[in-house]
């Protein structure tokens, strides 16, 4: 990890959950982290006591990844103040508990705007900076096991969440192929259920399900991010699936 000391990382959705845990882990490994999220004050509050050994610092940047103009302004700020980005962790994501027949186009649009289009937009802008600077770099997309199998649980509907994650998996592979031959490594991380705010924010009542759902913690996924970027540049981890011990493939 020493070669990443002082390098610049962007983490989207850094105000809570996996994004916050990842931001903390990167700073503690002496990386300069810029957090993108709508809740700028929450990022600042959560990260105020997190320090690196020497060069690790955190900067909060208000950004709504569902809004192309917000993304543009955020990356302009990064370019003006830091000049380059070496690591991008596309973590921001949403889900919903609305059933297909009870939801509308606006619900589906929100899912795809954040889970897919926001990732693609951030990736293109970060990759452009990486390529122009000709630096070793990593792009990590936070996917899900729902991007490999359409999962559902008794009493819980994930609507088109799986559809967005399938699309994200394809987008990640497309990005990797387009960037082949550069110094940029592209990785998809697919966790199983993680105990984060996204469950409560989506009004999903896990306790109401008739199955036992083991869960990962956000720090488990942050550890995986550190592992991926810490491998030698000759190592390209294209896909990493992380399930909590005892998790099954539910297709209720």
XYZ file of N, CA and C in Angstrom:
756
model
N 0.804 -1.213 0.000
C 0.000 0.000 0.000
C 0.843 1.272 0.000
N 2.141 1.148 0.244
C 2.982 2.342 0.333
C 2.972 3.155 -0.951
N 2.840 2.486 -2.096
C 2.876 3.220 -3.361
C 1.652 4.110 -3.559
N 0.609 3.896 -2.751
C -0.595 4.705 -2.845
C -0.591 5.865 -1.853
N 0.425 5.971 -1.027
C 0.491 7.036 -0.031
C 0.450 8.412 -0.703
N -0.492 9.238 -0.272
C -0.612 10.581 -0.823
C -1.376 10.655 -2.131
N -1.767 9.495 -2.685
C -2.516 9.478 -3.940
C -3.981 9.877 -3.680
N -4.686 10.212 -4.747
C -6.035 10.773 -4.633
C -7.094 9.725 -4.955
N -8.074 9.599 -4.058
C -9.182 8.661 -4.257
C -10.508 9.394 -4.148
N -11.459 8.999 -4.969
C -12.842 9.482 -4.867
C -13.708 8.303 -4.451
N -14.555 8.519 -3.448
C -15.497 7.491 -3.000
C -16.893 8.096 -3.062
N -17.773 7.531 -3.874
C -19.146 8.048 -3.945
C -19.995 7.380 -2.862
N -21.025 8.083 -2.426
C -21.862 7.552 -1.352
C -21.078 7.404 -0.063
N -20.236 8.408 0.232
C -19.295 8.289 1.350
C -19.852 8.751 2.686
N -21.146 9.056 2.742
C -21.708 9.564 3.995
C -22.136 8.463 4.959
N -22.214 7.219 4.483
C -22.646 6.128 5.361
C -22.267 4.779 4.752
N -22.503 3.728 5.516
C -22.351 2.362 5.017
C -20.988 2.029 4.454
N -20.998 1.307 3.339
C -19.764 0.840 2.712
C -18.892 2.010 2.269
N -19.517 3.066 1.753
C -18.756 4.225 1.302
C -18.000 4.888 2.434
N -18.665 5.066 3.560
C -18.020 5.669 4.726
C -16.898 4.775 5.253
N -17.162 3.484 5.359
C -16.138 2.550 5.839
C -14.932 2.530 4.903
N -15.189 2.608 3.600
C -14.109 2.614 2.618
C -13.285 3.895 2.723
N -13.966 5.032 2.875
C -13.270 6.304 3.032
C -12.357 6.266 4.254
N -12.857 5.723 5.357
C -12.059 5.624 6.578
C -10.826 4.750 6.357
N -11.034 3.605 5.733
C -9.927 2.663 5.517
C -8.854 3.273 4.610
N -9.272 3.974 3.568
C -8.313 4.576 2.643
C -7.502 5.677 3.324
N -8.170 6.527 4.099
C -7.462 7.588 4.823
C -6.457 6.977 5.797
N -6.874 5.946 6.506
C -5.985 5.298 7.470
C -4.792 4.632 6.794
N -4.898 4.380 5.492
C -3.772 3.857 4.717
C -3.059 4.981 3.965
N -3.238 6.201 4.465
C -2.498 7.378 4.001
C -2.863 7.846 2.592
N -4.085 7.600 2.183
C -4.573 8.069 0.885
C -5.427 9.309 1.099
N -5.334 10.248 0.182
C -6.158 11.459 0.237
C -7.508 11.127 -0.391
N -8.559 11.199 0.400
C -9.888 10.761 -0.038
C -10.830 11.945 -0.204
N -11.523 11.962 -1.329
C -12.570 12.944 -1.569
C -13.893 12.193 -1.566
N -14.747 12.520 -0.631
C -16.039 11.858 -0.540
C -17.094 12.607 -1.322
N -17.808 11.884 -2.176
C -18.949 12.443 -2.914
C -20.234 11.949 -2.254
N -21.101 12.856 -1.864
C -22.410 12.480 -1.330
C -23.264 13.732 -1.215
N -24.568 13.558 -1.115
C -25.456 14.709 -0.943
C -25.314 15.298 0.456
N -25.038 14.437 1.438
C -24.960 14.896 2.835
C -23.521 15.270 3.197
N -23.103 16.435 2.753
C -21.725 16.882 2.976
C -21.408 17.020 4.465
N -22.326 17.609 5.227
C -22.073 17.814 6.656
C -21.943 16.493 7.401
N -22.688 15.478 6.979
C -22.587 14.172 7.625
C -21.230 13.542 7.346
N -20.746 13.686 6.106
C -19.401 13.177 5.791
C -18.363 13.842 6.676
N -18.454 15.152 6.781
C -17.473 15.899 7.579
C -17.522 15.481 9.042
N -18.732 15.290 9.563
C -18.893 14.881 10.961
C -18.339 13.471 11.201
N -18.656 12.544 10.307
C -18.228 11.159 10.461
C -16.712 10.999 10.320
N -16.103 11.868 9.514
C -14.679 11.712 9.197
C -13.754 12.647 9.974
N -14.302 13.485 10.834
C -13.492 14.524 11.466
C -12.352 13.991 12.330
N -12.513 12.816 12.904
C -11.462 12.257 13.762
C -10.671 11.131 13.101
N -10.901 10.926 11.803
C -10.188 9.875 11.078
C -8.907 10.466 10.487
N -7.779 9.889 10.861
C -6.488 10.414 10.426
C -5.641 9.333 9.765
N -4.759 9.779 8.885
C -3.775 8.885 8.301
C -2.470 8.982 9.077
N -1.515 8.151 8.720
C -0.226 8.181 9.405
C 0.545 9.451 9.069
N 0.411 9.895 7.831
C 1.172 11.055 7.373
C 0.376 11.888 6.373
N 0.074 11.295 5.215
C -0.559 12.047 4.134
C -2.067 11.834 4.018
N -2.603 10.879 4.740
C -4.021 10.574 4.634
C -4.915 11.703 5.134
N -5.808 12.185 4.273
C -6.736 13.255 4.628
C -8.083 13.000 3.956
N -9.106 13.701 4.446
C -10.436 13.557 3.866
C -11.008 14.917 3.505
N -11.616 14.991 2.328
C -12.302 16.191 1.870
C -13.711 15.803 1.436
N -14.696 16.567 1.895
C -16.088 16.299 1.541
C -16.508 17.183 0.380
N -17.153 16.567 -0.607
C -17.637 17.303 -1.776
C -19.097 16.931 -2.009
N -19.976 17.901 -1.928
C -21.394 17.621 -2.138
C -21.633 17.212 -3.589
N -22.264 16.076 -3.781
C -22.513 15.579 -5.134
C -23.692 14.620 -5.124
N -24.602 14.826 -6.035
C -25.736 13.928 -6.247
C -25.456 13.162 -7.540
N -25.107 11.888 -7.437
C -24.685 11.137 -8.624
C -25.839 10.832 -9.583
N -27.052 11.159 -9.195
C -28.180 11.000 -10.126
C -28.320 12.226 -11.026
N -27.549 13.263 -10.733
C -27.630 14.528 -11.453
C -26.337 14.778 -12.229
N -26.376 14.736 -13.570
C -25.160 14.926 -14.376
C -24.453 16.254 -14.101
N -25.202 17.328 -13.869
C -24.590 18.628 -13.592
C -23.849 18.610 -12.265
N -24.415 17.936 -11.274
C -23.762 17.824 -9.972
C -22.453 17.053 -10.093
N -22.463 15.980 -10.885
C -21.247 15.199 -11.118
C -20.191 16.052 -11.821
N -20.624 16.801 -12.833
C -19.699 17.655 -13.576
C -19.035 18.676 -12.656
N -19.822 19.335 -11.813
C -19.277 20.333 -10.904
C -18.308 19.705 -9.900
N -18.652 18.519 -9.415
C -17.789 17.845 -8.444
C -16.438 17.489 -9.053
N -16.440 16.962 -10.267
C -15.183 16.600 -10.906
C -14.373 17.833 -11.307
N -15.052 18.913 -11.659
C -14.340 20.158 -11.934
C -13.616 20.639 -10.680
N -14.280 20.503 -9.536
C -13.669 20.890 -8.259
C -12.451 20.008 -7.964
N -12.580 18.721 -8.215
C -11.449 17.807 -7.990
C -10.282 18.170 -8.900
N -10.564 18.397 -10.162
C -9.495 18.724 -11.112
C -8.799 20.022 -10.741
N -9.571 21.016 -10.325
C -9.008 22.315 -9.962
C -8.134 22.221 -8.719
N -8.546 21.425 -7.742
C -7.860 21.381 -6.451
C -6.834 20.268 -6.318
N -6.992 19.178 -7.112
C -6.087 18.046 -6.966
C -5.412 17.640 -8.280
N -5.998 17.992 -9.390
C -5.369 17.754 -10.687
C -5.561 16.379 -11.272
N -5.677 15.370 -10.430
C -5.748 13.994 -10.907
C -6.481 13.138 -9.887
N -6.939 11.984 -10.305
C -7.494 10.985 -9.391
C -6.861 9.642 -9.727
N -6.487 8.893 -8.702
C -5.825 7.603 -8.895
C -6.752 6.423 -8.603
N -7.741 6.653 -7.742
C -8.655 5.586 -7.330
C -10.076 6.129 -7.353
N -10.974 5.380 -7.965
C -12.400 5.717 -7.927
C -13.159 4.519 -7.387
N -13.910 4.738 -6.321
C -14.787 3.698 -5.781
C -16.227 4.145 -6.002
N -16.875 3.552 -6.986
C -18.282 3.855 -7.284
C -19.163 3.055 -6.339
N -19.548 3.678 -5.249
C -20.270 2.955 -4.210
C -21.723 3.382 -4.069
N -22.054 4.612 -4.431
C -23.412 5.118 -4.218
C -24.445 4.206 -4.877
N -25.493 3.908 -4.143
C -26.526 3.025 -4.683
C -27.801 3.111 -3.870
N -28.900 2.754 -4.503
C -30.196 2.756 -3.809
C -30.959 1.485 -4.162
N -31.946 1.179 -3.325
C -32.851 0.060 -3.583
C -34.260 0.545 -3.241
N -35.215 -0.328 -3.335
C -36.590 0.015 -2.983
C -37.341 -1.259 -2.616
N -38.366 -1.104 -1.774
C -39.166 -2.273 -1.407
C -40.473 -2.334 -2.191
N -40.688 -1.357 -3.102
C -41.928 -1.348 -3.875
C -41.970 -2.504 -4.866
N -43.104 -3.168 -4.941
C -43.260 -4.225 -5.928
C -43.404 -3.610 -7.318
N -43.050 -4.399 -8.321
C -43.094 -3.938 -9.704
C -44.436 -3.303 -10.056
N -45.525 -3.989 -9.725
C -46.856 -3.517 -10.113
C -47.318 -2.304 -9.302
N -46.617 -2.021 -8.201
C -46.974 -0.876 -7.368
C -46.039 0.311 -7.583
N -45.103 0.165 -8.508
C -44.121 1.228 -8.734
C -44.348 1.879 -10.086
N -43.623 2.973 -10.330
C -43.812 3.751 -11.555
C -42.467 4.027 -12.223
N -42.539 4.670 -13.379
C -41.331 4.990 -14.124
C -40.360 5.838 -13.301
N -40.870 6.741 -12.484
C -39.997 7.576 -11.652
C -39.211 6.730 -10.649
N -39.836 5.672 -10.136
C -39.133 4.766 -9.224
C -38.022 4.024 -9.954
N -38.322 3.526 -11.152
C -37.323 2.785 -11.922
C -36.195 3.713 -12.381
N -36.560 4.944 -12.750
C -35.561 5.908 -13.208
C -34.566 6.227 -12.098
N -35.066 6.372 -10.875
C -34.174 6.657 -9.754
C -33.165 5.524 -9.563
N -33.641 4.287 -9.662
C -32.750 3.134 -9.520
C -31.644 3.151 -10.576
N -32.019 3.367 -11.826
C -31.032 3.326 -12.913
C -30.151 4.573 -12.933
N -30.713 5.730 -12.585
C -29.917 6.957 -12.570
C -28.756 6.861 -11.584
N -29.008 6.300 -10.417
C -27.974 6.220 -9.390
C -27.109 4.973 -9.550
N -27.748 3.819 -9.714
C -27.010 2.552 -9.709
C -26.242 2.277 -10.992
N -26.647 2.887 -12.087
C -26.013 2.602 -13.383
C -25.428 3.866 -14.023
N -26.303 4.815 -14.369
C -25.845 5.996 -15.109
C -24.883 6.856 -14.300
N -25.117 6.975 -12.995
C -24.206 7.733 -12.144
C -22.817 7.112 -12.125
N -22.781 5.782 -12.085
C -21.497 5.066 -12.102
C -20.774 5.297 -13.424
N -21.498 5.173 -14.536
C -20.889 5.354 -15.851
C -20.348 6.775 -16.008
N -21.124 7.758 -15.561
C -20.712 9.155 -15.679
C -19.455 9.427 -14.856
N -19.447 8.981 -13.603
C -18.270 9.172 -12.750
C -17.056 8.441 -13.311
N -17.289 7.241 -13.839
C -16.192 6.443 -14.393
C -15.554 7.138 -15.584
N -16.381 7.660 -16.481
C -15.837 8.323 -17.671
C -14.983 9.522 -17.289
N -15.466 10.327 -16.350
C -14.734 11.528 -15.954
C -13.440 11.189 -15.223
N -13.502 10.209 -14.336
C -12.296 9.812 -13.610
C -11.281 9.170 -14.551
N -11.755 8.301 -15.444
C -10.852 7.619 -16.381
C -10.145 8.608 -17.293
N -10.866 9.669 -17.699
C -10.245 10.691 -18.544
C -9.062 11.345 -17.826
N -9.242 11.640 -16.547
C -8.167 12.245 -15.755
C -7.014 11.264 -15.564
N -7.342 10.000 -15.344
C -6.322 8.973 -15.158
C -5.491 8.786 -16.427
N -6.177 8.726 -17.564
C -5.496 8.520 -18.837
C -4.632 9.718 -19.207
N -5.154 10.913 -18.989
C -4.393 12.119 -19.317
C -3.113 12.220 -18.492
N -3.197 11.770 -17.234
C -2.027 11.825 -16.347
C -1.114 10.610 -16.518
N -1.619 9.576 -17.225
C -0.849 8.354 -17.467
C -0.331 7.745 -16.161
N -1.255 7.564 -15.201
C -0.876 7.045 -13.888
C -1.475 5.667 -13.657
N -0.852 4.910 -12.763
C -1.466 3.662 -12.305
C -2.744 4.031 -11.572
N -3.823 3.336 -11.869
C -5.098 3.708 -11.275
C -6.014 2.504 -11.134
N -7.019 2.661 -10.268
C -8.008 1.609 -10.033
C -9.413 2.198 -10.044
N -10.322 1.507 -10.691
C -11.743 1.842 -10.642
C -12.466 0.636 -10.065
N -13.149 0.847 -8.964
C -13.861 -0.243 -8.293
C -15.342 0.079 -8.255
N -16.146 -0.794 -8.829
C -17.601 -0.624 -8.846
C -18.240 -1.543 -7.818
N -19.056 -0.951 -6.942
C -19.717 -1.743 -5.915
C -20.994 -2.340 -6.489
N -20.934 -3.609 -6.819
C -22.066 -4.310 -7.400
C -22.817 -5.053 -6.302
N -23.284 -6.240 -6.558
C -24.057 -7.017 -5.594
C -24.199 -8.439 -6.120
N -24.448 -9.382 -5.213
C -24.771 -10.732 -5.665
C -26.062 -10.711 -6.484
N -26.862 -9.650 -6.289
C -28.084 -9.485 -7.074
C -27.780 -9.124 -8.523
N -26.522 -8.835 -8.821
C -26.104 -8.594 -10.185
C -25.693 -9.862 -10.900
N -25.780 -10.990 -10.205
C -25.441 -12.294 -10.770
C -26.644 -13.226 -10.799
N -27.526 -13.057 -9.834
C -28.757 -13.841 -9.762
C -29.887 -12.912 -9.345
N -31.034 -13.045 -9.970
C -32.191 -12.244 -9.559
C -32.709 -12.839 -8.254
N -32.414 -12.148 -7.164
C -32.747 -12.691 -5.851
C -34.003 -12.047 -5.300
N -34.727 -12.797 -4.519
C -35.876 -12.267 -3.796
C -36.033 -13.084 -2.525
N -36.699 -12.506 -1.554
C -36.900 -13.152 -0.262
C -38.373 -13.099 0.095
N -38.876 -14.113 0.773
C -40.282 -14.095 1.172
C -40.617 -12.824 1.945
N -41.599 -12.070 1.454
C -42.007 -10.852 2.128
C -41.229 -9.615 1.724
N -40.211 -9.770 0.864
C -39.382 -8.638 0.455
C -39.282 -8.586 -1.065
N -39.530 -7.413 -1.631
C -39.359 -7.222 -3.065
C -38.199 -6.266 -3.308
N -37.325 -6.616 -4.236
C -36.208 -5.734 -4.591
C -36.479 -5.002 -5.903
N -37.709 -5.164 -6.438
C -38.094 -4.469 -7.646
C -37.040 -4.703 -8.732
N -36.591 -3.637 -9.409
C -35.615 -3.779 -10.492
C -34.181 -3.513 -10.024
N -33.949 -3.647 -8.728
C -32.595 -3.496 -8.197
C -31.637 -4.459 -8.887
N -32.055 -5.719 -9.022
C -31.197 -6.704 -9.697
C -30.926 -6.305 -11.141
N -31.917 -5.741 -11.811
C -31.733 -5.315 -13.204
C -30.644 -4.250 -13.294
N -30.620 -3.333 -12.325
C -29.578 -2.298 -12.346
C -28.205 -2.901 -12.104
N -28.145 -3.910 -11.250
C -26.849 -4.510 -10.930
C -26.353 -5.419 -12.057
N -27.278 -6.064 -12.774
C -26.878 -6.801 -13.973
C -26.294 -5.816 -14.988
N -26.954 -4.675 -15.147
C -26.477 -3.650 -16.076
C -25.115 -3.126 -15.640
N -24.929 -2.947 -14.329
C -23.652 -2.458 -13.825
C -22.527 -3.456 -14.088
N -22.845 -4.742 -13.980
C -21.828 -5.760 -14.259
C -21.385 -5.680 -15.715
N -22.344 -5.493 -16.623
C -22.003 -5.353 -18.036
C -21.230 -4.067 -18.289
N -21.632 -2.992 -17.613
C -20.941 -1.712 -17.771
C -19.501 -1.810 -17.284
N -19.286 -2.558 -16.210
C -17.934 -2.740 -15.676
C -17.058 -3.498 -16.669
N -17.612 -4.557 -17.253
C -16.848 -5.331 -18.243
C -16.549 -4.491 -19.480
N -17.514 -3.678 -19.898
C -17.305 -2.793 -21.047
C -16.187 -1.800 -20.763
N -16.206 -1.229 -19.560
C -15.163 -0.281 -19.165
C -13.795 -0.933 -19.180
N -13.708 -2.141 -18.623
C -12.426 -2.846 -18.576
C -11.887 -3.118 -19.978
N -12.782 -3.492 -20.881
C -12.353 -3.778 -22.259
C -11.894 -2.509 -22.973
N -12.619 -1.408 -22.764
C -12.248 -0.152 -23.418
C -10.926 0.395 -22.883
N -10.643 0.110 -21.613
C -9.421 0.626 -21.002
C -8.263 -0.371 -21.075
N -8.486 -1.485 -21.769
C -7.433 -2.486 -21.922
C -6.195 -1.857 -22.570
N -5.054 -2.138 -22.000
C -3.808 -1.577 -22.511
C -3.355 -0.343 -21.758
N -4.227 0.189 -20.902
C -3.850 1.342 -20.083
C -3.336 0.845 -18.725
N -3.060 1.782 -17.826
C -2.596 1.436 -16.483
C -3.748 1.366 -15.484
N -4.976 1.338 -16.006
C -6.153 1.355 -15.134
C -6.720 -0.051 -14.970
N -6.864 -0.484 -13.734
C -7.502 -1.768 -13.442
C -8.948 -1.508 -13.026
N -9.854 -2.327 -13.537
C -11.281 -2.159 -13.254
C -11.804 -3.412 -12.554
N -12.446 -3.215 -11.419
C -12.911 -4.342 -10.602
C -14.363 -4.173 -10.195
N -15.093 -5.270 -10.165
C -16.450 -5.292 -9.640
C -16.450 -6.088 -8.336
N -16.966 -5.484 -7.274
C -17.147 -6.190 -6.001
C -18.634 -6.470 -5.832
N -18.967 -7.724 -5.568
C -20.368 -8.117 -5.417
C -20.599 -8.699 -4.022
N -21.015 -7.860 -3.075
C -21.292 -8.374 -1.731
C -22.669 -9.010 -1.644
N -22.814 -9.887 -0.666
C -24.134 -10.347 -0.283
C -24.765 -9.284 0.602
N -25.715 -9.659 1.449
C -26.365 -8.667 2.300
C -25.363 -8.023 3.258
N -25.353 -6.688 3.267
C -24.485 -5.925 4.154
C -25.359 -5.067 5.052
N -25.027 -5.006 6.305
C -25.804 -4.254 7.289
C -25.529 -2.754 7.137
N -26.290 -2.083 6.265
C -26.082 -0.658 6.005
C -27.403 0.094 6.030
N -27.300 1.414 5.882
C -28.470 2.284 5.875
C -29.410 2.020 4.706
N -28.885 1.450 3.629
C -29.686 1.287 2.413
C -30.918 0.415 2.680
N -30.800 -0.496 3.633
C -31.934 -1.376 3.949
C -33.068 -0.569 4.576
N -32.718 0.239 5.586
C -33.733 1.059 6.249
C -34.262 2.140 5.312
N -33.361 2.738 4.526
C -33.763 3.808 3.613
C -34.723 3.309 2.544
N -34.627 2.024 2.228
C -35.499 1.440 1.216
C -36.773 0.849 1.828
N -36.945 1.040 3.149
C -38.113 0.521 3.862
C -38.217 -1.002 3.795
N -37.060 -1.643 3.743
C -37.045 -3.103 3.717
C -36.941 -3.619 5.149
N -37.932 -4.374 5.569
C -37.964 -4.921 6.928
C -37.436 -6.350 6.898
N -36.132 -6.477 7.146
C -35.503 -7.793 7.098
C -36.099 -8.737 8.143
N -36.479 -8.190 9.286
C -36.998 -9.026 10.364
C -38.327 -9.678 9.994
N -39.010 -9.099 9.002
C -40.315 -9.645 8.618
C -40.196 -10.852 7.701
N -38.993 -11.120 7.206
C -38.818 -12.257 6.304
C -38.848 -13.554 7.095
N -39.198 -14.606 6.394
C -39.317 -15.911 7.066
C -38.020 -16.702 6.999
N -36.957 -16.082 6.480
C -35.670 -16.760 6.386
C -34.638 -16.018 7.210
N -33.649 -16.762 7.680
C -32.567 -16.176 8.453
C -31.545 -15.596 7.478
N -31.223 -14.305 7.631
C -30.314 -13.652 6.701
C -29.026 -13.227 7.406
N -27.962 -14.000 7.238
C -26.680 -13.560 7.787
C -26.211 -12.325 7.035
N -25.463 -11.459 7.710
C -25.056 -10.203 7.085
C -23.577 -9.926 7.263
N -23.034 -9.220 6.285
C -21.681 -8.697 6.360
C -21.732 -7.315 7.005
N -20.583 -6.821 7.444
C -20.470 -5.455 7.913
C -19.761 -4.616 6.853
N -19.984 -3.320 6.872
C -19.367 -2.436 5.884
C -17.847 -2.545 5.888
N -17.277 -2.749 7.065
C -15.817 -2.854 7.175
C -15.278 -4.068 6.412
N -16.091 -5.107 6.278
C -15.659 -6.291 5.523
C -15.425 -5.931 4.057
N -16.281 -5.088 3.515
C -16.157 -4.697 2.117
C -15.026 -3.678 1.952
N -14.871 -2.795 2.928
C -13.761 -1.838 2.892
C -12.423 -2.574 2.891
N -12.344 -3.653 3.667
C -11.114 -4.464 3.693
C -10.819 -5.041 2.313
N -11.880 -5.415 1.596
C -11.705 -5.964 0.247
C -11.178 -4.909 -0.719
N -11.654 -3.680 -0.572
C -11.162 -2.587 -1.411
C -9.668 -2.385 -1.191
N -9.258 -2.396 0.067
C -7.833 -2.234 0.394
C -7.025 -3.376 -0.206
N -7.547 -4.588 -0.124
C -6.847 -5.746 -0.694
C -6.673 -5.582 -2.207
N -7.728 -5.176 -2.891
C -7.693 -5.065 -4.352
C -6.656 -4.052 -4.809
N -6.694 -2.848 -4.234
C -5.752 -1.824 -4.685
C -4.333 -2.121 -4.224
N -4.204 -2.932 -3.178
C -2.873 -3.243 -2.660
C -2.129 -4.311 -3.436
N -2.821 -5.035 -4.304
C -2.141 -6.058 -5.098
C -1.235 -5.389 -6.134
N -0.200 -6.083 -6.595
C 0.696 -5.502 -7.607
C -0.071 -5.126 -8.874
N 0.456 -4.177 -9.621
C -0.236 -3.707 -10.818
C -0.438 -4.821 -11.842
N 0.409 -5.828 -11.798
C 0.256 -6.941 -12.753
C -0.950 -7.813 -12.416
N -1.515 -7.634 -11.221
C -2.666 -8.421 -10.776
C -3.949 -7.660 -11.056
N -4.837 -8.255 -11.837
C -6.111 -7.617 -12.170
C -7.252 -8.483 -11.647
N -7.815 -8.078 -10.533
C -8.970 -8.775 -9.961
C -10.210 -8.192 -10.633
N -10.792 -8.946 -11.522
C -11.913 -8.410 -12.297
C -13.242 -8.507 -11.552
N -13.398 -9.541 -10.737
C -14.656 -9.747 -10.019
C -14.364 -10.380 -8.672
N -14.979 -9.840 -7.625
C -14.826 -10.392 -6.285
C -16.207 -10.497 -5.652
N -16.642 -11.723 -5.395
C -17.933 -11.970 -4.759
C -17.698 -12.272 -3.283
N -18.412 -11.562 -2.421
C -18.218 -11.708 -0.973
C -19.567 -12.002 -0.330
N -19.730 -13.185 0.207
C -20.980 -13.549 0.883
C -20.724 -13.748 2.373
N -21.690 -13.398 3.218
C -21.567 -13.748 4.627
C -21.673 -15.270 4.767
N -20.924 -15.820 5.698
C -20.953 -17.260 5.902
C -22.384 -17.715 6.222
N -22.863 -18.659 5.455
C -24.207 -19.185 5.664
C -25.256 -18.615 4.745
N -24.876 -17.619 3.913
C -25.857 -17.046 2.991
C -26.126 -18.018 1.849
N -27.401 -18.171 1.511
C -27.804 -19.018 0.404
C -28.338 -18.168 -0.721
N -28.491 -18.766 -1.894
C -29.108 -18.078 -3.025
C -30.617 -18.255 -2.904
N -31.266 -17.190 -2.479
C -32.723 -17.270 -2.287
C -33.442 -16.818 -3.537
N -34.393 -17.588 -3.937
C -35.207 -17.247 -5.102
C -36.674 -17.493 -4.743
N -37.096 -16.785 -3.713
C -38.426 -17.004 -3.179
C -39.528 -16.531 -4.090
